[in-house]
Short mmCIF file of C-alpha atoms and ligand atoms in Angstrom, two decimals:
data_model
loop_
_atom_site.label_atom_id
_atom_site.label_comp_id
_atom_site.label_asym_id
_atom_site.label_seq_id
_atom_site.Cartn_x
_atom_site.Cartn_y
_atom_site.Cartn_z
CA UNK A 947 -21.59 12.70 -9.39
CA UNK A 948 -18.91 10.77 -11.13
CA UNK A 949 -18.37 6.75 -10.47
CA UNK A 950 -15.18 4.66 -11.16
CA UNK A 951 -14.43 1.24 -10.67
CA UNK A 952 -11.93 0.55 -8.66
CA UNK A 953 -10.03 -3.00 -8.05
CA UNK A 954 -7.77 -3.69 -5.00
CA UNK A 955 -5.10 -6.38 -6.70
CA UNK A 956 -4.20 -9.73 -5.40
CA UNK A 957 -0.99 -8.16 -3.68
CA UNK A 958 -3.03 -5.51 -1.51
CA UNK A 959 -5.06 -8.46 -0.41
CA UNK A 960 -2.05 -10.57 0.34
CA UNK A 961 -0.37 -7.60 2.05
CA UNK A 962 -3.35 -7.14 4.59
CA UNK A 963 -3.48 -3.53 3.35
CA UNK A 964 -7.34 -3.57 1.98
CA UNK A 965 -7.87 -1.49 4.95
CA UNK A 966 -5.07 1.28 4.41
CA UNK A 967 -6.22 1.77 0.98
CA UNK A 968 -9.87 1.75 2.07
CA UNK A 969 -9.14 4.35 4.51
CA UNK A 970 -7.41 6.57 2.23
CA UNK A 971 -10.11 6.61 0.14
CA UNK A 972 -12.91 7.20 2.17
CA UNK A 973 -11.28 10.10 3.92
CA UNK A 974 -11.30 11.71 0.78
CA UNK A 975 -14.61 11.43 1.34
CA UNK A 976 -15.28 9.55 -1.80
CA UNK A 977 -18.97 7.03 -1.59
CA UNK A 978 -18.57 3.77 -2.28
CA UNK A 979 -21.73 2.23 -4.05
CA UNK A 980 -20.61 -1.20 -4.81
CA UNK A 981 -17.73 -3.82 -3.14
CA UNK A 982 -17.36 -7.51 -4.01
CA UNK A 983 -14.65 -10.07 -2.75
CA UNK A 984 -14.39 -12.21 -5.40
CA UNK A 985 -11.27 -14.47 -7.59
CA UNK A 986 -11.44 -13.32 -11.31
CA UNK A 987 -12.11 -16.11 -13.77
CA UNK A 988 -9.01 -16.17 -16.30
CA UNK A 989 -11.36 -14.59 -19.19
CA UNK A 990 -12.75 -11.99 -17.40
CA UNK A 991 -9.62 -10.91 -16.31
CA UNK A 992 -8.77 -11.35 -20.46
CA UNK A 993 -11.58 -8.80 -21.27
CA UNK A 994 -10.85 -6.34 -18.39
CA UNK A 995 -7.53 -5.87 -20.04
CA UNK A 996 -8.03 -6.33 -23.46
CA UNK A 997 -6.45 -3.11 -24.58
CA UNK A 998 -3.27 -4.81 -23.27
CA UNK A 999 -3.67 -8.66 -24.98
CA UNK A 1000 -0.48 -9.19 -27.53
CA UNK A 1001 1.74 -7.38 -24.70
CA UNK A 1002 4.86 -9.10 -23.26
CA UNK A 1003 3.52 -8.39 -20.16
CA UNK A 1004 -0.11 -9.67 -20.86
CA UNK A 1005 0.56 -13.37 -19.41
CA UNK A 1006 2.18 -12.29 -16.33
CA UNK A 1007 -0.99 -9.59 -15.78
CA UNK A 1008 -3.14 -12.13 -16.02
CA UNK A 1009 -1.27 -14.72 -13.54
CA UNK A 1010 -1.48 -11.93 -11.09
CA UNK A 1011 -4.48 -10.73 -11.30
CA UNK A 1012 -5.88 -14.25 -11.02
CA UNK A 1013 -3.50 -15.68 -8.41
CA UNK A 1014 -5.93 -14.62 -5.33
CA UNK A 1015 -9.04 -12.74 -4.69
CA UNK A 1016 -9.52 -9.01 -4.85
CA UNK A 1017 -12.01 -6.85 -4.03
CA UNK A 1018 -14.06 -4.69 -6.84
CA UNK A 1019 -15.39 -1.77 -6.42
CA UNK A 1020 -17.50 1.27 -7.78
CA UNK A 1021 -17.25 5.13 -5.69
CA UNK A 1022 -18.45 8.11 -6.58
CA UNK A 1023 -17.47 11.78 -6.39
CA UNK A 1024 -16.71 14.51 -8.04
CA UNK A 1025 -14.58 14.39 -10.95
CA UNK A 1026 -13.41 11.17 -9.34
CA UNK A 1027 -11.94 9.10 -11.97
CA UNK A 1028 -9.12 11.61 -12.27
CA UNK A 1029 -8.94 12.15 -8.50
CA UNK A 1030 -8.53 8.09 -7.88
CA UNK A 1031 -5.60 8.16 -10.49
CA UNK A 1032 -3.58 11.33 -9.02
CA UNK A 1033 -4.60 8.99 -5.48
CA UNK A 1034 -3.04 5.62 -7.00
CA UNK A 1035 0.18 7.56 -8.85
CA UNK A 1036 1.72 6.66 -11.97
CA UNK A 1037 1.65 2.79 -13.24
CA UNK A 1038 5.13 2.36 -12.37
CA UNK A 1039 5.41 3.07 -8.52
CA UNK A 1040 8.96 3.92 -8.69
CA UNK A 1041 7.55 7.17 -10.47
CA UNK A 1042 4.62 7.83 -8.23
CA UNK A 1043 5.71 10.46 -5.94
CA UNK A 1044 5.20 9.45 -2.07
CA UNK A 1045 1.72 10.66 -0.92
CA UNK A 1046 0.04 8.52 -3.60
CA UNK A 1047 -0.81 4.89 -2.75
CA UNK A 1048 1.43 3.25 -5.24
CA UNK A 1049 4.50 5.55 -4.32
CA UNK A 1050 4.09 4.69 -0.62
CA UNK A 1051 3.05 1.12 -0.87
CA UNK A 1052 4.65 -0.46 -3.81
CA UNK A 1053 8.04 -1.19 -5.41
CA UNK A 1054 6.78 -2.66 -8.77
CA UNK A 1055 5.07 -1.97 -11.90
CA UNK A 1056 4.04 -5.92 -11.31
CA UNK A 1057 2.80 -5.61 -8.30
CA UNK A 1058 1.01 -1.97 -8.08
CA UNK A 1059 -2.07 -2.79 -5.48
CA UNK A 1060 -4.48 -0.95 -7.36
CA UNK A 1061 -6.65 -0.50 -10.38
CA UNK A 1062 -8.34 2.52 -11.22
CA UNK A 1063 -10.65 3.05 -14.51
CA UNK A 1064 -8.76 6.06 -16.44
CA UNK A 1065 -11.45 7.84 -18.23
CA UNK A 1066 -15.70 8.30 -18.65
CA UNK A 1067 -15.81 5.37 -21.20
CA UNK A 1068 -13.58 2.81 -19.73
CA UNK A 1069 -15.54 3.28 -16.31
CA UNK A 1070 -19.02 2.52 -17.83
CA UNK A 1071 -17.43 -0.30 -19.31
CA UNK A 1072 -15.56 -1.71 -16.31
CA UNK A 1073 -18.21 -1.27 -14.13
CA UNK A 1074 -20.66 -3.45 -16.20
CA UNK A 1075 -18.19 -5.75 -16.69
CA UNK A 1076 -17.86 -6.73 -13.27
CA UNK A 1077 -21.63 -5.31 -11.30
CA UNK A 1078 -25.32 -5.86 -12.21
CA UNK A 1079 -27.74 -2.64 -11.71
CA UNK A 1080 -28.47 -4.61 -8.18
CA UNK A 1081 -25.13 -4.30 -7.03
CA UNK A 1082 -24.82 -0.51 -6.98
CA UNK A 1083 -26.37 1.03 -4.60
CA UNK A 1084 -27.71 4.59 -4.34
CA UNK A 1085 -27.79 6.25 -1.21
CA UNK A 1086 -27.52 8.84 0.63
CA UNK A 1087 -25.18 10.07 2.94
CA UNK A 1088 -25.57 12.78 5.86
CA UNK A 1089 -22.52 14.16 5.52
CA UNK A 1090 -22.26 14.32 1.72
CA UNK A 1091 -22.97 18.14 2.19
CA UNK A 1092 -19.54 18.40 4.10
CA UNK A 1093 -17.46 17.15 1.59
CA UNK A 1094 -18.85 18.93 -2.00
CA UNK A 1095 -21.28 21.44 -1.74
P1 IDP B 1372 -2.72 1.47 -15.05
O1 IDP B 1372 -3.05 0.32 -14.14
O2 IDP B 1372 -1.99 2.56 -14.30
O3 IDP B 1372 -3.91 1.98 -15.83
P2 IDP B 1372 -1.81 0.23 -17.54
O4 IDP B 1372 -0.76 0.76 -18.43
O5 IDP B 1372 -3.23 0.28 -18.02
O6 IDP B 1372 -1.65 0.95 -16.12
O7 IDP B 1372 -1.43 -1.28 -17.22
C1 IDP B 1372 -2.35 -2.12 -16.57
C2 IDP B 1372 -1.63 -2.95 -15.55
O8 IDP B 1372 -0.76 -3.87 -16.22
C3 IDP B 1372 -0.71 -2.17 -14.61
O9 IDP B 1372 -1.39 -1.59 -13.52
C4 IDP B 1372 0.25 -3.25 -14.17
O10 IDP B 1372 -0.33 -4.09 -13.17
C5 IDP B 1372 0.40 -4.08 -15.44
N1 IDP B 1372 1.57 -3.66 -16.23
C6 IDP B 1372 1.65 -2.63 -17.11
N2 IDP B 1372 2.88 -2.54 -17.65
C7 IDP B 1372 3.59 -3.52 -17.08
C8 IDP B 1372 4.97 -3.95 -17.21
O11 IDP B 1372 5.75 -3.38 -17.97
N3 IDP B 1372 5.35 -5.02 -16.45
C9 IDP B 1372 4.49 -5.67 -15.61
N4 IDP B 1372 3.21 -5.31 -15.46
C10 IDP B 1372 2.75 -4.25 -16.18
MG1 MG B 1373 -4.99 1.21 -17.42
#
């Protein structure tokens, strides 16, 4: 099984809507293995998104992202980095068709609710970025055989 790491943004905390998204993903019938409510130090919100540092955007990310807690996350599934981005919609939520969580939550690019890792690599790296080993937890589920056999 695949894992991803997952971040609900300051605005879906804000917005009372942890519990929407939540839902949304666990009726997919996604796993989650590891969920922390925590505020993001400014340089560990530097190193999540490095690939984007030098970006006119970059100091306004990194206001947001810091303004309030969130909650990080890990869930597993199959082939569930991809399914968690078609779930989110595009970056911009103004081009995420309705159905997705960005197109039927969200106005802004700014303020998109969610962060989803958007390959293999960047998920191993995200995920030790923000969880040790004793965070994750692996268990089992009885009704993992319902939802992939
Ligand atoms: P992603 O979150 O869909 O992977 P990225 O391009 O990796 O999108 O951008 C990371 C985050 O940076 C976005 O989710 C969004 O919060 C923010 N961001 C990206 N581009 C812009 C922009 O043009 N204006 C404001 N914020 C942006
Ligand atoms: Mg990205």
């Amino acid at each position: 099984m695949e894992r991803t790491f997952l971040m609900l943004k300051p605005d879906a905390v804000q917005r009372g809507l942890m519990g929407e998204i939540l839902g949304r993903i666990e009726a997919k019938g996604y796993k989650p293995v590891a969920m922390k409510f925590m505020r993001i130090p400014k340089e560990l919100a530097e190193r999540h998104y490095a690939e984007h540092k030098g970006k006119g955007f970059f100091p306004g990310l990194i206001e947001y992202m810091t303004s309030g807690p969130v909650l990080v996350m890990v869930w597993e599934g199959d082939n569930i980095i991809m399914g968690m981005r078609s779930m989110m919609g595009k970056t911009n939520p103004q081009d995420a068709p309705l159905g997705t969580i960005r197109g039927d939550l969200a106005q802004q690019t700014g303020r998109n609710l969610i962060h989803g890792s958007d390959g293999p690599e960047s998920a191993k790296r995200e995920i030790e970025l923000f969880f040790n080993d004793y965070e994750i937890q692996d268990w089992k589920r009885s009704l993992d055989p319902w939802f992939t056999e």
